[in-house]
Short mmCIF file of C-alpha atoms and ligand atoms in Angstrom, two decimals:
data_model
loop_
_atom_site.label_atom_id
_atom_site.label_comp_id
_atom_site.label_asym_id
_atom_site.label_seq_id
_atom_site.Cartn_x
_atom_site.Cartn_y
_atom_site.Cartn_z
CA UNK A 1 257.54 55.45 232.86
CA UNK A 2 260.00 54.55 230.35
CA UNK A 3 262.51 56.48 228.37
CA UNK A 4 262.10 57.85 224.60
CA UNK A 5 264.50 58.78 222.09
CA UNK A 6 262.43 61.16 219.74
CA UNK A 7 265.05 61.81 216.98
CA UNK A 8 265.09 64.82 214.28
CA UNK A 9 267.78 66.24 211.86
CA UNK A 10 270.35 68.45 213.42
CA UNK A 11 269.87 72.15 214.14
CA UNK A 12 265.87 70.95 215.06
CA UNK A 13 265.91 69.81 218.36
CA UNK A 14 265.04 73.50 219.94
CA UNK A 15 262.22 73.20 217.72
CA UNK A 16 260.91 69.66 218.61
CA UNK A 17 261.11 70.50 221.98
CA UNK A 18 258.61 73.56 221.87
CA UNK A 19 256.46 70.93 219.76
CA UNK A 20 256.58 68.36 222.26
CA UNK A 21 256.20 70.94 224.84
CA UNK A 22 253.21 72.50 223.00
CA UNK A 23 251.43 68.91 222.91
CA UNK A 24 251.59 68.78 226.16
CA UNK A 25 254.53 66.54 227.04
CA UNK A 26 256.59 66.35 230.41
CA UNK A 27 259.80 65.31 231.14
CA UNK A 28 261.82 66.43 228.31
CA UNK A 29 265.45 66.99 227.37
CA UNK A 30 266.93 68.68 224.33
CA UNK A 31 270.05 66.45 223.04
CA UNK A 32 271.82 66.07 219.89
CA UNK A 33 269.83 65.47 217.25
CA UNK A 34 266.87 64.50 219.53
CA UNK A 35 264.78 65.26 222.26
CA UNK A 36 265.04 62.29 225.52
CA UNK A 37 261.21 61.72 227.04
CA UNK A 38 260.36 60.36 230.48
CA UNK A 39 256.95 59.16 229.64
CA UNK A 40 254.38 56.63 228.71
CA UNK A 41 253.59 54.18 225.65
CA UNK A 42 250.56 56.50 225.27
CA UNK A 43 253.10 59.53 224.92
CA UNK A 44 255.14 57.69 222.65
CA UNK A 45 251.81 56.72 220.34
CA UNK A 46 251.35 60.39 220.26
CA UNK A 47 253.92 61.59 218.92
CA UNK A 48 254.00 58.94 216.54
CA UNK A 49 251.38 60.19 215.22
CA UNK A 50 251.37 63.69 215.60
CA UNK A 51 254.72 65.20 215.77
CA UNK A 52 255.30 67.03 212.31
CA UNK A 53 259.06 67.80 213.16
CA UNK A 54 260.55 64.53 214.33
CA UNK A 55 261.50 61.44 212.10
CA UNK A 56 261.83 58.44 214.42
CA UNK A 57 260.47 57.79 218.38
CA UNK A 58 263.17 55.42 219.92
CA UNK A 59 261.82 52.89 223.09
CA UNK A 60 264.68 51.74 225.08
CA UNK A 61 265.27 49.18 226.39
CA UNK A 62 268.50 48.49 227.55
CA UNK A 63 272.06 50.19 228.19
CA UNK A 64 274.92 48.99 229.40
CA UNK A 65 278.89 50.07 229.21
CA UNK A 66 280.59 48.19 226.63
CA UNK A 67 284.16 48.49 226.73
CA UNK A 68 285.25 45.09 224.76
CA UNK A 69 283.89 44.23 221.44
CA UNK A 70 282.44 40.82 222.88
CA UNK A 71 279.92 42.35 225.63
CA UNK A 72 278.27 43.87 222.67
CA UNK A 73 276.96 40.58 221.88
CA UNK A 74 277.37 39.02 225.54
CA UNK A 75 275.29 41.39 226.88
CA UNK A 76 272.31 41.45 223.84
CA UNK A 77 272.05 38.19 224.03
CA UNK A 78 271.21 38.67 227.52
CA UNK A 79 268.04 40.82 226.68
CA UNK A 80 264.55 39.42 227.06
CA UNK A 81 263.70 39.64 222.79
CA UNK A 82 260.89 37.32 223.14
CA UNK A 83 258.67 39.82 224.84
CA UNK A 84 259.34 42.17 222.05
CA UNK A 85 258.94 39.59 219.46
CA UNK A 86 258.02 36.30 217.58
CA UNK A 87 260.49 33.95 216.81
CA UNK A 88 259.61 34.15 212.51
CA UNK A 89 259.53 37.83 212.71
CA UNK A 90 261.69 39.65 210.09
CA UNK A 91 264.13 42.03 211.69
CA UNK A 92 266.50 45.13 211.09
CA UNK A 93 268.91 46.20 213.16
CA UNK A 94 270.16 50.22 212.43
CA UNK A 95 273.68 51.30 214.66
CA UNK A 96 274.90 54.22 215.01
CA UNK A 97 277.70 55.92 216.73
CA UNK A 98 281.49 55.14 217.26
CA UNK A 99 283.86 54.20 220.20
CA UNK A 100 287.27 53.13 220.44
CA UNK A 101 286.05 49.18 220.60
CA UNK A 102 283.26 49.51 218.06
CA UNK A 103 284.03 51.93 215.04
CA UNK A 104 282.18 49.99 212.15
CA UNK A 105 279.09 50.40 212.03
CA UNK A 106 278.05 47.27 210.05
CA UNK A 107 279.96 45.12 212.82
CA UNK A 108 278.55 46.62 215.37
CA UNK A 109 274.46 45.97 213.64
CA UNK A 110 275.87 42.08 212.76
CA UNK A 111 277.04 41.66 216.91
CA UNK A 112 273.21 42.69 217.39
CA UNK A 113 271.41 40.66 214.72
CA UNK A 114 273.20 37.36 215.70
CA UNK A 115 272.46 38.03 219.60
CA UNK A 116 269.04 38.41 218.77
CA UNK A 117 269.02 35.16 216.22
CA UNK A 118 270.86 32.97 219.13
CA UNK A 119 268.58 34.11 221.91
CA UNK A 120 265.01 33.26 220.03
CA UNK A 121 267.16 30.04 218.80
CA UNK A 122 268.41 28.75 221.93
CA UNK A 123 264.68 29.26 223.69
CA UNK A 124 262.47 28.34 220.79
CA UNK A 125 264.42 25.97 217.79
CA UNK A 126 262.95 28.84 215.64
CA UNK A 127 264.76 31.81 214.27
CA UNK A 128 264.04 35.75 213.02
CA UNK A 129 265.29 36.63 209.62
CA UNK A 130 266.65 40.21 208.55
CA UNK A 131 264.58 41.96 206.02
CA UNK A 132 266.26 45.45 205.17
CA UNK A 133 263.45 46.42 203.30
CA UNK A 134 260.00 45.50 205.17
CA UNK A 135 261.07 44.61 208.29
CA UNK A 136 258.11 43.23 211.23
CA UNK A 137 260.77 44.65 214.09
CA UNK A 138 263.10 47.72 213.72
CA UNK A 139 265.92 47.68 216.59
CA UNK A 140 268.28 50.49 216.97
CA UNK A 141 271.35 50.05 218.42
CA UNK A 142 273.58 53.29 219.46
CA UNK A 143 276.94 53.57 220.80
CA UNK A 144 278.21 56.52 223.04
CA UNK A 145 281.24 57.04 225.09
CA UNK A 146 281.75 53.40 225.81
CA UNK A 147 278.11 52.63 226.32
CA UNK A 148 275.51 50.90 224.21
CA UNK A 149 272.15 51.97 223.86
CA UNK A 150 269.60 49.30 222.51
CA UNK A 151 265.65 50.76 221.68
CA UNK A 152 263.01 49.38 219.76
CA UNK A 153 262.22 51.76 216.72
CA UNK A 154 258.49 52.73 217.52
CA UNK A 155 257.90 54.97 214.20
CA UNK A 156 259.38 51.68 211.64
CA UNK A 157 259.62 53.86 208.64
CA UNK A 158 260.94 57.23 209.60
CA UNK A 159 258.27 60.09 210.43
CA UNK A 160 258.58 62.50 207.51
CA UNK A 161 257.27 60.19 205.63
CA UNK A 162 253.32 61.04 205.79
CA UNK A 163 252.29 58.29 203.00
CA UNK A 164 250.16 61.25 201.11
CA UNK A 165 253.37 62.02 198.83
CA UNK A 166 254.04 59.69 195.67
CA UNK A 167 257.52 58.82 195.38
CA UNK A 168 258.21 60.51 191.41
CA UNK A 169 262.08 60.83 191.58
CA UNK A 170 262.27 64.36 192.35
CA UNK A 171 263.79 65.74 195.02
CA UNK A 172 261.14 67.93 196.68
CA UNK A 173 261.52 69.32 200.71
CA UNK A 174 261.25 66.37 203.29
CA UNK A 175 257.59 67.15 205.36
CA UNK A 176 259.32 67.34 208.41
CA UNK A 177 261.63 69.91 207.28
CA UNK A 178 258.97 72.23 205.04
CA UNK A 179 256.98 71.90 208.45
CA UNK A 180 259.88 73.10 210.13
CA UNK A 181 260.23 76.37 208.06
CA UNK A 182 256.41 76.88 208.47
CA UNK A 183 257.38 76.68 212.50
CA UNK A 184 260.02 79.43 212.53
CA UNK A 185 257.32 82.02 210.54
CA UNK A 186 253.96 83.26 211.75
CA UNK A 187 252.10 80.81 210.22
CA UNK A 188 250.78 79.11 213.65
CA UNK A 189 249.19 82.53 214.35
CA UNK A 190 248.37 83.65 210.96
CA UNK A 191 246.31 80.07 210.54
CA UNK A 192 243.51 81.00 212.77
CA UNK A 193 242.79 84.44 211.63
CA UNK A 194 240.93 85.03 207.89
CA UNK A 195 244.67 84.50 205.95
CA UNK A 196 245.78 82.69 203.07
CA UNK A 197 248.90 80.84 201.97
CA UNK A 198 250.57 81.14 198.83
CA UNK A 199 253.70 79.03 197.88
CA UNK A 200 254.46 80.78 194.11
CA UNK A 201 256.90 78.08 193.21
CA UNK A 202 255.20 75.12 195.03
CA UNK A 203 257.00 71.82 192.63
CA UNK A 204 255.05 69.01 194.78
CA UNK A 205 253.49 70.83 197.08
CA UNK A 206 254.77 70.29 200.18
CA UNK A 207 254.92 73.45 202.25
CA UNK A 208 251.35 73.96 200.60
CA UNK A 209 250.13 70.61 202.33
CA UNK A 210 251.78 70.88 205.52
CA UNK A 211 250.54 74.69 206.43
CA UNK A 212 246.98 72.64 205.68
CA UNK A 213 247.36 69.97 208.37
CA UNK A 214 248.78 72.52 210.55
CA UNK A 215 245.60 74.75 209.96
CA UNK A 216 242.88 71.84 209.94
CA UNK A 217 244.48 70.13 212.99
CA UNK A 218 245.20 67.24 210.84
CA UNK A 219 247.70 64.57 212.69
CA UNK A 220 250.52 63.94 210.29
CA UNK A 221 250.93 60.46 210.65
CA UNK A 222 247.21 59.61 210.22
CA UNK A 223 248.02 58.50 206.36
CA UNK A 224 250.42 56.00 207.28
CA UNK A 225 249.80 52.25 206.38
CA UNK A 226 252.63 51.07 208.80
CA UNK A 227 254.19 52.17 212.39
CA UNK A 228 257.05 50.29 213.45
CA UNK A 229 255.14 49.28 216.81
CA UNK A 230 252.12 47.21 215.18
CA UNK A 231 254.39 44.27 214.97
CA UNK A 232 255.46 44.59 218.42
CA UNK A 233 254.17 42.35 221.16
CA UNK A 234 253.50 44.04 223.78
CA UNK A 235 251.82 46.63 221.23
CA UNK A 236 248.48 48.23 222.85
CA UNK A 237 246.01 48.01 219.93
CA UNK A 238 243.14 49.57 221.56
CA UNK A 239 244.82 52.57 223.19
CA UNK A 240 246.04 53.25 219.40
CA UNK A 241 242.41 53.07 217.93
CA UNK A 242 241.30 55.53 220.55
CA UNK A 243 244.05 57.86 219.41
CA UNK A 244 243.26 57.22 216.03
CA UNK A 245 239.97 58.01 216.79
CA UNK A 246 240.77 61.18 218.53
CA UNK A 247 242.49 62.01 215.49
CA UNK A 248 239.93 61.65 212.92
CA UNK A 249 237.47 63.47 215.32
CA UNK A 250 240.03 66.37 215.13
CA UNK A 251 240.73 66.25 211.52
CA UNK A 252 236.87 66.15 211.06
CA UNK A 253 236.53 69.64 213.44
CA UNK A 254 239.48 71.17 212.03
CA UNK A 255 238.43 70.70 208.01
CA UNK A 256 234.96 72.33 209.79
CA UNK A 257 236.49 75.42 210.10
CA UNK A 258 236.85 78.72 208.02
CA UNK A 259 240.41 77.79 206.75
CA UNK A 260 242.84 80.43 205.65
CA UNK A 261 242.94 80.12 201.03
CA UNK A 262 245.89 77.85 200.43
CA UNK A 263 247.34 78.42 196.72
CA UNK A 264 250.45 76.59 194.90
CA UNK A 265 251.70 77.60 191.85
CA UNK A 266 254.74 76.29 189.78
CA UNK A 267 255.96 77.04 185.80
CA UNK A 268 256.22 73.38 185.30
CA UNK A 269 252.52 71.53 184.65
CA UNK A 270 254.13 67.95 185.24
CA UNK A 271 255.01 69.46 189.41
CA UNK A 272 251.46 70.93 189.02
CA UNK A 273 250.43 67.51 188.56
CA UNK A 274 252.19 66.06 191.52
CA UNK A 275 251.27 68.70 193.85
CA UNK A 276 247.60 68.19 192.77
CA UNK A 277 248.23 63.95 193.48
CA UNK A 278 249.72 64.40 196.90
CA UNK A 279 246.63 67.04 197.94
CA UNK A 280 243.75 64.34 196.24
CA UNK A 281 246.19 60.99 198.52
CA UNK A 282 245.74 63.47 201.69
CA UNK A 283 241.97 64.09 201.00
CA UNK A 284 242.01 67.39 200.65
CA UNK A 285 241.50 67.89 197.42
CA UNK A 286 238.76 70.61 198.11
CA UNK A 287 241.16 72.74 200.44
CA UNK A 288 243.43 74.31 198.15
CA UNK A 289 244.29 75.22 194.47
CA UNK A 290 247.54 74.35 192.72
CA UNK A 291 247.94 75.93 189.12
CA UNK A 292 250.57 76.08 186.44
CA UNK A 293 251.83 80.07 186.31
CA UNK A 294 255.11 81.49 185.67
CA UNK A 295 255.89 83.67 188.83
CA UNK A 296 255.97 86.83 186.38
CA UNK A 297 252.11 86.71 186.45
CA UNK A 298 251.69 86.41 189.96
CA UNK A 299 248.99 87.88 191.73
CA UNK A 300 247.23 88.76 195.10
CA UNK A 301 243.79 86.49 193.96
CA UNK A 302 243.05 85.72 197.88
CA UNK A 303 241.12 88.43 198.64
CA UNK A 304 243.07 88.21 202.25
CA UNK A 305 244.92 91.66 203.50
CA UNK A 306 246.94 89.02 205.48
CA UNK A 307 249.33 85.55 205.04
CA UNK A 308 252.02 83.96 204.51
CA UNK A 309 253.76 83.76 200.92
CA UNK A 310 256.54 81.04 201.35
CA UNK A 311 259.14 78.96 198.70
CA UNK A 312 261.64 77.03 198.05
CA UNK A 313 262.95 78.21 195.12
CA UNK A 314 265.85 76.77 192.58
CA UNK A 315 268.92 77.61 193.34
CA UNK A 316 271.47 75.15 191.36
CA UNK A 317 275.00 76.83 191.11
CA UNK A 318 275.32 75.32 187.23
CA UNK A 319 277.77 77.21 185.33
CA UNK A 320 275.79 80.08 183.49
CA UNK A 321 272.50 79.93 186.12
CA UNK A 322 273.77 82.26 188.12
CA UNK A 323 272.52 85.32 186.13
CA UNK A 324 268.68 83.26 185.57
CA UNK A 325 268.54 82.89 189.56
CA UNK A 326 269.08 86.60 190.24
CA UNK A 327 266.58 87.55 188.15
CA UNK A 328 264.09 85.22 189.48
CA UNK A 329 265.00 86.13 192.82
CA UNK A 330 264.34 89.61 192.07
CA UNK A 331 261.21 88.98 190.45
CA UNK A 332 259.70 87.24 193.63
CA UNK A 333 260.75 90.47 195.54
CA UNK A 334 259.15 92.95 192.85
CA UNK A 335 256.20 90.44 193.17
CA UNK A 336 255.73 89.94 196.60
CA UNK A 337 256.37 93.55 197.14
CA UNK A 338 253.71 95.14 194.74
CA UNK A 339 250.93 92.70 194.92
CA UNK A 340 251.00 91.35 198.86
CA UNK A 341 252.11 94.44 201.36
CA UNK A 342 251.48 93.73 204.66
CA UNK A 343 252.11 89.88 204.25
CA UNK A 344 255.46 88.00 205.99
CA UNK A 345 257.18 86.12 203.25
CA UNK A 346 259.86 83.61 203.28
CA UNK A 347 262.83 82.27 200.93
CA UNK A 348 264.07 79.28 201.68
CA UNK A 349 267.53 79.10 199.63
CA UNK A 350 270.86 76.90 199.65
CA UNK A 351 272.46 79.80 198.02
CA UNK A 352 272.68 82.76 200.53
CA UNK A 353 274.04 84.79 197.84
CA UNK A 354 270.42 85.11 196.20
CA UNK A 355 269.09 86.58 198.94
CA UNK A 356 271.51 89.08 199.22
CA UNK A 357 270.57 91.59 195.50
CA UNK A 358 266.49 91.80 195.61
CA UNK A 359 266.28 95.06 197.36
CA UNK A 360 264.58 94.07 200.59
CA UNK A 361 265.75 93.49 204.20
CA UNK A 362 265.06 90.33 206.08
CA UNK A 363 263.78 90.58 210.00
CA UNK A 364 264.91 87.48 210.79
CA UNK A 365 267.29 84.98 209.00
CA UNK A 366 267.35 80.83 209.94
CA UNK A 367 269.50 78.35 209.31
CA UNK A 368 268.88 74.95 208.53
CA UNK A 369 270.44 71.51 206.72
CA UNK A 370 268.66 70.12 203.51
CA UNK A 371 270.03 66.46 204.11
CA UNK A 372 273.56 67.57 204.18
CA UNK A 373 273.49 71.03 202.61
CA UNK A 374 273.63 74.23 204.55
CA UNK A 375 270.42 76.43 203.40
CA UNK A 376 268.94 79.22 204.98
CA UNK A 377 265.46 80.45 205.38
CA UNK A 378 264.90 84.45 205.24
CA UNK A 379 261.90 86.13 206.52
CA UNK A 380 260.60 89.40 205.20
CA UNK A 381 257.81 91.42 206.27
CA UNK A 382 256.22 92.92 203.37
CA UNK A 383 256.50 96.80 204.52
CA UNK A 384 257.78 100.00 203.18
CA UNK A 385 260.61 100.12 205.83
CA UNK A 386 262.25 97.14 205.15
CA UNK A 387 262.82 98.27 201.01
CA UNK A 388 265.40 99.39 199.83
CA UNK A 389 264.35 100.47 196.62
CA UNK A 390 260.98 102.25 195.00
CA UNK A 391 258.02 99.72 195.07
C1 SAM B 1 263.19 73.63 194.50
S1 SAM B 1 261.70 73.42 193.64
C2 SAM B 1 260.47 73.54 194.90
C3 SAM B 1 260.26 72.23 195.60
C4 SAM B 1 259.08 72.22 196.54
N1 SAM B 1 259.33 73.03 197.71
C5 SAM B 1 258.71 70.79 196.92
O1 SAM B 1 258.73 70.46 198.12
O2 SAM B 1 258.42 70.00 196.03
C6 SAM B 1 261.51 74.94 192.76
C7 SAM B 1 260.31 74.99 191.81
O3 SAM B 1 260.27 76.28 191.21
C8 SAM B 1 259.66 76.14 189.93
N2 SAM B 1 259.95 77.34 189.11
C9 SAM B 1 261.14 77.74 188.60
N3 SAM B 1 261.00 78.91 187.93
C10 SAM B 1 259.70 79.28 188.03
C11 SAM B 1 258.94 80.41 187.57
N4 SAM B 1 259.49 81.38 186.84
N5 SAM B 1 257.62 80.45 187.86
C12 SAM B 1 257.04 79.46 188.60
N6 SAM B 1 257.71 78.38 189.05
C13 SAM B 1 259.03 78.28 188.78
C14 SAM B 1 260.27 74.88 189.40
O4 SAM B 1 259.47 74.30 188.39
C15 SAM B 1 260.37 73.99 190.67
O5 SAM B 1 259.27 73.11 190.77
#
């Protein structure tokens, strides 16, 4: 059994925890910003692959209470690094956390790195390099209350990042955070019955693709090049096959099945583009339909009595926008209202306000950080008692 730090952004971990729960985890504890797992490497692999919430999985292995600057490097020079890596591998080393001794950050990593360096030097006349970029080895170093954490960053690259989304310079919804809103709906219920899913303002696509490899059982992490482990040493290659196996046995029974109709639409034919891109890397081109439409000509094409309608939808607070967001606000309302009743929609928004004029009451109202930016995500059910105004 070892311990695992299975990080997330803030206001998540209650969330991660059900997911881990849900997979069938033991030995759990909700923290800041992460969830602590008593468990095995075969756990760990897991959720490296599967977890759709959580952005890094944290080995440790060592702590110990650091109360002068110079045990920070006394003591990691101490640890055993050859059995977690080759001398020539390229390293990283991320810190995080303050104390009274250790309060910079960049110190702190630098105490680290050179322990490392002197260790594999003194044992082998060889030395590990750093490479920010493309590291072989990602160590994480955290401080807490006088005491230093040291883990071995399992995930390399964090999670979120699922490989099947080019990198175009916009600034669309993380996947762990669009899968996140997709948790706190009905959409894990609503995904095995005859539904659909329609994201009318979809810009890359994202919520669009992650309610499809929550529907088809599709592990998240299965378009990855690169986990942070494969460089390790003591790295079990063939237990991660046979969950890559298992995962592509899944993926194959879950695309099998009669999926809910998964539509994206957006204004803009360049996002319509991207969108279409990211759905073709995650082969799944065949799955669902993104099309260029201004949200005034929305319509009910599903066929389904029954879904999920969810978006993320501008809300800039430019000088002179403010009367262009209201009305598109509104619109999605009017829209939602008339052409989907009996539907649950959602509005995710950074601008409360928005939320507040379009004539329909939320059941149930979440909050949640876009990077650093409060936003909120407000769930409607499309019915008669919850308008305010005529339909
Ligand atoms: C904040 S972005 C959505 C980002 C998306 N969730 C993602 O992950 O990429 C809002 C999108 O709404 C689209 N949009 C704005 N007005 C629209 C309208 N009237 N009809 C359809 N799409 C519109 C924009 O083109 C933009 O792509």
């Amino acid at each position: 059994v070892k311990t695992f730090f299975i990080t997330c952004p803030k206001g998540l971990e209650p969330l991660l925890f059900e997911e881990l729960t849900s997979m069938g985890l033991k030995g759990l504890k909700q923290s800041l910003a992460h969830v602590e797992l008593q468990g095995s490497l075969e756990d760990a692999y897991r959720v490296c692959l599967w977890s759709r919430l959580a952005n890094r999985v944290l080995m440790m292995i060592d702590r110990f209470p650091c109360l002068k600057t110079e045990q920070l490097y006394t003591k990691a020079v101490g640890i055993d690094w050859l059995s977690h890596l080759s001398p020539d591998d390229k390293i990283v080393v991320d810190f995080s956390g303050m104390s009274e001794m250790i309060n910079h950050s960049v110190f702190g990593a630098q105490k680290i790195k050179d322990a490392i360096v002197d260790h594999v030097r003194r044992k082998t006349d060889r030395r590990p390099s750093v490479d920010k970029d493309n590291p072989d080895l990602r160590i994480n170093a955290r401080v807490y209350q006088d005491e230093v954490t040291i883990s071995l960053d399992l995930s390399g690259e964090s999670l979120h990042r699922r490989a099947y989304r080019l990198d175009m310079g916009i600034a669309p919804l993380k996947e762990n955070l669009a899968a996140a809103l997709l948790w706190r709906t009905q959409w894990r219920k609503l995904m095995t019955e005859p539904t659909a899913f329609v994201d009318p303002l979809c810009g890359s696509g994202t919520l669009v693709i992650e309610a499809l490899l929550m529907a088809a059982d599709i592990a998240p992490g299965i378009f990855r090049k690169k986990f942070g482990f494969e460089a390790w040493k003591q790295h079990d290659v063939q237990l991660w096959q046979r969950l890559l196996e298992e995962a592509e046995v899944r993926r194959e029974q879950g695309l099998k099945r009669t999926l809910p109709i998964f539509q994206g639409y957006d204004i803009d034919p360049t996002m319509v583009d991207i969108a279409e891109q990211n759905l073709k890397h995650a082969g799944l081109e065949n799955y669902a339909t993104f099309t260029t439409q201004d949200l005034f000509d929305l319509k009910n094409t599903t066929g389904a009595s029954k879904g999920l309608i969810i978006s993320n939808p501008p809300y800039g607070a430019r000088l002179g926008e403010e009367k262009a967001l209201n009305e598109l606000y509104e619109l999605f309302a009017r829209k939602t209202r008339q052409e989907f009743y009996g539907w649950q929609v959602g509005i995710f928004t950074g601008n409360v306000a928005l939320c507040a004029k379009i004539g329909m009451r939320p059941v149930k109202k979440y909050k949640f950080f876009n990077g650093a930016l409060p936003c909120e995500l407000f769930l409607y059910e499309m019915d008669e008692k919850y308008f305010f105004t005529e339909k």
